[in-house]
Short mmCIF file of C-alpha atoms and ligand atoms in Angstrom, two decimals:
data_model
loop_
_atom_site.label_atom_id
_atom_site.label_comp_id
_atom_site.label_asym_id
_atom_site.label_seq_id
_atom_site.Cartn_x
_atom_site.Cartn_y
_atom_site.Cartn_z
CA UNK A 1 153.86 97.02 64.41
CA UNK A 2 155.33 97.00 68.05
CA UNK A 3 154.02 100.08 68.68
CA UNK A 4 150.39 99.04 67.57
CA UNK A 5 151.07 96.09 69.63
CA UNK A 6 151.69 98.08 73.01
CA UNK A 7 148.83 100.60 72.01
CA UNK A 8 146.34 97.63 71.78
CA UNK A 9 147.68 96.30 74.85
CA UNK A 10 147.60 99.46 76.91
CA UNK A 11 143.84 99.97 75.64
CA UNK A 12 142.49 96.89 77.00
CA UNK A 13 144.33 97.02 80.45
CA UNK A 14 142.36 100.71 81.04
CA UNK A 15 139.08 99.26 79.49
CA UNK A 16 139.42 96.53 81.92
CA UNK A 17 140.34 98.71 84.72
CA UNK A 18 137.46 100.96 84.06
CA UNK A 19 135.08 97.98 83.77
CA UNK A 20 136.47 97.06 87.66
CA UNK A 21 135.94 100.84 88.31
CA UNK A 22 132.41 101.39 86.81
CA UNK A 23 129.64 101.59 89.30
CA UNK A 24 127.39 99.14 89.95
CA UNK A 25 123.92 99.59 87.36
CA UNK A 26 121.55 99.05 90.24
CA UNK A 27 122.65 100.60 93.43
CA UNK A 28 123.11 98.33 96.38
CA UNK A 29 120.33 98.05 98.63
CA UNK A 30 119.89 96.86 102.22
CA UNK A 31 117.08 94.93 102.81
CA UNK A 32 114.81 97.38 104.68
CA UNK A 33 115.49 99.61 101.83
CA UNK A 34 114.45 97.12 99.37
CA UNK A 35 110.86 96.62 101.67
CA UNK A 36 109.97 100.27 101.72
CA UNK A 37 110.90 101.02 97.99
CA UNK A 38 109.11 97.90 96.53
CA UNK A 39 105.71 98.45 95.40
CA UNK A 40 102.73 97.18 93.55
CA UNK A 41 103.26 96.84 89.97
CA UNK A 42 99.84 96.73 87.49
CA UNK A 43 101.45 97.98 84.34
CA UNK A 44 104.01 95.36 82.86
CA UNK A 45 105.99 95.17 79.73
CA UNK A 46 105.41 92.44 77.13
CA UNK A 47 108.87 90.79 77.95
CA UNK A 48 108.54 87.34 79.21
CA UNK A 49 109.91 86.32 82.48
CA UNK A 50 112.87 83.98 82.11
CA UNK A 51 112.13 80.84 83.76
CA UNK A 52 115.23 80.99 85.76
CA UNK A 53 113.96 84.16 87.32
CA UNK A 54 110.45 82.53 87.91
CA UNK A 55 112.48 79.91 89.80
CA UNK A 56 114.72 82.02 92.10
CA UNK A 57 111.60 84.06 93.06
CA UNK A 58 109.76 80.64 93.91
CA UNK A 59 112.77 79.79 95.99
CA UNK A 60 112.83 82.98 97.65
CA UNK A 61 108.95 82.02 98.55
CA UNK A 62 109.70 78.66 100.07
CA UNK A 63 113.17 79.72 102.10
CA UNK A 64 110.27 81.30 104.36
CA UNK A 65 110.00 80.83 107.71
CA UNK A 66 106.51 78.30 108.38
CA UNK A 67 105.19 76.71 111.17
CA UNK A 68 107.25 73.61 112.13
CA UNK A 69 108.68 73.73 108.71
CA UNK A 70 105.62 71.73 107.61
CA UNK A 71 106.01 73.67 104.08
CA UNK A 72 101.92 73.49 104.36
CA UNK A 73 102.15 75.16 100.62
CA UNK A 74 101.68 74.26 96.91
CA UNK A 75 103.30 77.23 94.70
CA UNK A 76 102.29 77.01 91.18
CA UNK A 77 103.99 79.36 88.30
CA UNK A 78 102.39 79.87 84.60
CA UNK A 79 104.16 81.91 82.00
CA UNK A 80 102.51 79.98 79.30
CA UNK A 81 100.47 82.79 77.39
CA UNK A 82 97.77 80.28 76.17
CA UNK A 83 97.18 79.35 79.46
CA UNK A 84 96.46 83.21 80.98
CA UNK A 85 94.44 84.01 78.33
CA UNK A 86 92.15 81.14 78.25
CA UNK A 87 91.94 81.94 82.08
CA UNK A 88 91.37 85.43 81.51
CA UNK A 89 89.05 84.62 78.24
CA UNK A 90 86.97 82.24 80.75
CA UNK A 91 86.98 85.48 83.70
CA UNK A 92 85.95 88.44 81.24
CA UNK A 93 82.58 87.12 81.13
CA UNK A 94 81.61 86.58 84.61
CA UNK A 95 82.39 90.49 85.81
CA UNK A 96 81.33 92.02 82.80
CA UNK A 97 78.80 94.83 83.69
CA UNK A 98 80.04 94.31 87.35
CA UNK A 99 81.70 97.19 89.22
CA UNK A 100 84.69 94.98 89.00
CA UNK A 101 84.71 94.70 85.47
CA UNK A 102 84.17 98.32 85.43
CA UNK A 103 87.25 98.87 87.49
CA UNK A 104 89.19 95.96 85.42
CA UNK A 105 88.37 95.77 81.95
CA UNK A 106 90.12 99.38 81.00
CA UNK A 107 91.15 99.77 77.10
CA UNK A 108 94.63 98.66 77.95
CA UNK A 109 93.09 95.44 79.77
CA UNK A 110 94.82 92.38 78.22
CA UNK A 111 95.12 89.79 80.83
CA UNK A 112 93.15 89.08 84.42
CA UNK A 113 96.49 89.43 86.01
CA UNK A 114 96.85 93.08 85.72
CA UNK A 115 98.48 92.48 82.35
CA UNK A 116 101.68 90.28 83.76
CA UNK A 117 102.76 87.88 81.52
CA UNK A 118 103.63 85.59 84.43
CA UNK A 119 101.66 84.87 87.54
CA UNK A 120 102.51 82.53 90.99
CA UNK A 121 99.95 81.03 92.52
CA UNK A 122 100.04 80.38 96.41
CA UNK A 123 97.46 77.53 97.52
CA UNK A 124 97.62 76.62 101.59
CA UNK A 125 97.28 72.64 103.20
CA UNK A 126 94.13 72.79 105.09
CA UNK A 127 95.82 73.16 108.63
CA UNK A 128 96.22 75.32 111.38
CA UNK A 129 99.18 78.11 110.05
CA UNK A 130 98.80 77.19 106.71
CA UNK A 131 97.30 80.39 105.46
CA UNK A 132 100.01 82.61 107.50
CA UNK A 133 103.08 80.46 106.05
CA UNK A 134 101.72 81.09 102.62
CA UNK A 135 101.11 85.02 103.64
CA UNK A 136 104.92 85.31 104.75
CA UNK A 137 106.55 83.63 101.22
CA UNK A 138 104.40 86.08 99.17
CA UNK A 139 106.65 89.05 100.34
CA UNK A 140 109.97 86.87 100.20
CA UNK A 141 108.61 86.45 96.48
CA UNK A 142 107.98 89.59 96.29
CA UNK A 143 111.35 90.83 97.41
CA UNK A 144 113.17 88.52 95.34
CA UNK A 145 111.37 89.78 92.50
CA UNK A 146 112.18 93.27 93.05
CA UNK A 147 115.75 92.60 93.17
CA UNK A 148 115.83 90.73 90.02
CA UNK A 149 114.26 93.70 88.51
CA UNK A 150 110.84 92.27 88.46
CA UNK A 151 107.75 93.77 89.24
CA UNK A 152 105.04 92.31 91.23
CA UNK A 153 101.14 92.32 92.60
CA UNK A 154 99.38 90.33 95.15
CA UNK A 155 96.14 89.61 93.96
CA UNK A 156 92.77 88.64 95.66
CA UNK A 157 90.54 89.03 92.72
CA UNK A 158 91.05 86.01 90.62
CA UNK A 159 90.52 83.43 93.68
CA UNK A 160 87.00 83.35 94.04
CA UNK A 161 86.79 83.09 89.81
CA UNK A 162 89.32 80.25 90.08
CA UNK A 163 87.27 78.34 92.56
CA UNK A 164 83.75 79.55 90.60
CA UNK A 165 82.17 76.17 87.97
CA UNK A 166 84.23 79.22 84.95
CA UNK A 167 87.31 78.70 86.55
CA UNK A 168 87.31 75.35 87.72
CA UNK A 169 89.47 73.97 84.58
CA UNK A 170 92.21 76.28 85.30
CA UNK A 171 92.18 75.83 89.32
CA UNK A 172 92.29 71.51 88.21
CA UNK A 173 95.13 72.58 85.63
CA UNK A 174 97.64 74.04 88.78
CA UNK A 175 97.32 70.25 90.08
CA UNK A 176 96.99 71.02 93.63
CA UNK A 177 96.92 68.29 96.16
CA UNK A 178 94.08 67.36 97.44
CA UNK A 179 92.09 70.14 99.93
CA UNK A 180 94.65 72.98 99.20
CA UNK A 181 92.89 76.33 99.11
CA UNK A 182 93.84 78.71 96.77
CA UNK A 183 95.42 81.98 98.70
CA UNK A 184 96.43 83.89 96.24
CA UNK A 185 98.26 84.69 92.87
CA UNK A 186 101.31 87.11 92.37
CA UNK A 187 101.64 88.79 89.06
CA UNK A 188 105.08 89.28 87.98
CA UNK A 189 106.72 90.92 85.02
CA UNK A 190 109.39 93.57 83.96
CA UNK A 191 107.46 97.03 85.40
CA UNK A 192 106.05 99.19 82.87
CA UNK A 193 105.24 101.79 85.24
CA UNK A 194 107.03 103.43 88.61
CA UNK A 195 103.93 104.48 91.30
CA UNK A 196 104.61 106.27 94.14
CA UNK A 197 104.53 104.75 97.89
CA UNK A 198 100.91 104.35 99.42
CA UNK A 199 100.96 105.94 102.92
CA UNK A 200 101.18 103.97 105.61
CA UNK A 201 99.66 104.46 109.13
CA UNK A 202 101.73 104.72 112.23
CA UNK A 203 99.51 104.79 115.15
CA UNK A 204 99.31 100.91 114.22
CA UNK A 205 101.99 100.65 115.68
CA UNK A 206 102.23 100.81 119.47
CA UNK A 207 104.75 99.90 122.11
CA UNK A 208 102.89 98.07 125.14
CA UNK A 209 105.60 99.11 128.19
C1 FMN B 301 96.22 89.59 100.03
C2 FMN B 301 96.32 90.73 99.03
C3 FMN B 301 95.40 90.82 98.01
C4 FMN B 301 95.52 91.83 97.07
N1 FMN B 301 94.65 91.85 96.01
C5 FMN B 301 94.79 92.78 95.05
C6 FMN B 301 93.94 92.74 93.90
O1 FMN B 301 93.09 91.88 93.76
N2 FMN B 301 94.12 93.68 92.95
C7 FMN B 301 95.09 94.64 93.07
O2 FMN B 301 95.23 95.47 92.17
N3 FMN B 301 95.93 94.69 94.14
C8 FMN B 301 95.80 93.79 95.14
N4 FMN B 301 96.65 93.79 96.23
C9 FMN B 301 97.72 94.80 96.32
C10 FMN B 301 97.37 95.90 97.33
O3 FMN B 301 96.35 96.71 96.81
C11 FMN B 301 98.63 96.72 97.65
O4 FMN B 301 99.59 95.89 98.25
C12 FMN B 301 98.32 97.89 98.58
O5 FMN B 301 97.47 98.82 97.96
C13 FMN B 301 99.59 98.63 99.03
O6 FMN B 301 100.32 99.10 97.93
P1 FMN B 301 101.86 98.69 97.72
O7 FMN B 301 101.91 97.19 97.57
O8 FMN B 301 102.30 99.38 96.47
O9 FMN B 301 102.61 99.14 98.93
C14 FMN B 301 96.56 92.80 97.17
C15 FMN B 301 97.49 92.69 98.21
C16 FMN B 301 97.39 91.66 99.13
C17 FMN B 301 98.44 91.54 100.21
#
């Protein structure tokens, strides 16, 4: 029995040990690292996006620096299913037979926001900076995501649907205040697919001496 005892005990202290010992899951990235590996995500997995995730990623977004700290935003998150697929049920329609809906509505399409079954949308105050504050908390959103293991897109393409007489009903559903524009939206989701980097051009860059 004593010997079982000290056995028993002698396993767990080296399981624990190794547990101390084990490497991280995810290596440790710095922060450029995590800016030139992230990319945009348009295949997602089903899984939906805990809402505690949804949160720290909209917190990441509004930590951003903004002009005068005037937080000239409105962020708005959905991960109800209903409600982005009576969006997207509302959008098929209107670019159907459109090269957008061409370029969209593949065999795999399922939802308006490339398939995410989340989506954070990023509407501006009508004033001077507004539209640059907004522009800086999409990629603190989008680096937060990446670290929780979430992938994400910046999309364009549903904003002038949202503000069309089709998408009106969902643009009044986000509840923005009064004379917010709609920026953007941000699909996010657990990545269902791993796309290489998109070259980038370095004679934009130029030192002035
Ligand atoms: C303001 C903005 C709008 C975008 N709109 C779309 C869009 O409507 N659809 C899409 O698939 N990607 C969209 N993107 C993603 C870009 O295509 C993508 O960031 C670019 O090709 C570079 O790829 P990377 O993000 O993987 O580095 C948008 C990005 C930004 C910043």
């Amino acid at each position: 029995m004593k010997e079982i005892l000290i056995t028993v005990i002698l396993c767990a202290t080296a399981l624990i040990g190794l547990r101390l010992a084990a490497p991280k899951a995810e290596p440790q990235q710095s922060v450029i690292e995590a800016i030139h590996a992230r990319r945009s995500i348009r295949q997602y997995k089903d899984t939906p996006v805990e809402d505690s995730k949804l949160m720290e990623v909209a917190k990441a977004g509004i930590a951003a620096p903004n002009a005068m700290n005037r937080q000239a935003w409105a962020v708005r998150v959905v991960n109800s299913r209903e409600w982005i697929d009576g969006c997207t049920a509302a959008f098929v329609p209107t670019v159907q037979g459109t090269p957008m809906g061409e370029h969209l509505l593949t065999p795999d399409f399922k939802n308006m926001f490339r398939n995410a079954p989340a989506v954070i949308f990023v509407a501006a105050e009508p004033s001077l900076f507004a539209g640059v504050d907004c522009g800086i908390m999409a990629q603190n959103m989008m680096l937060a995501a990446y670290e929780l293991g979430l992938g994400t897109c910046c999309l364009g393409s549903p904003v002038p649907f949202m503000n069309s007489d089709a998408g009106k009903p969902f643009l009044q559903s986000l509840n923005l205040p009064d004379g917010y524009t709609l920026q953007y939206a941000i699909a996010i989701g657990y990545p269902d697919q791993n796309p290489e980097a998109k070259p980038r051009d370095e004679s934009k860059i130029q030192f002035v001496k």
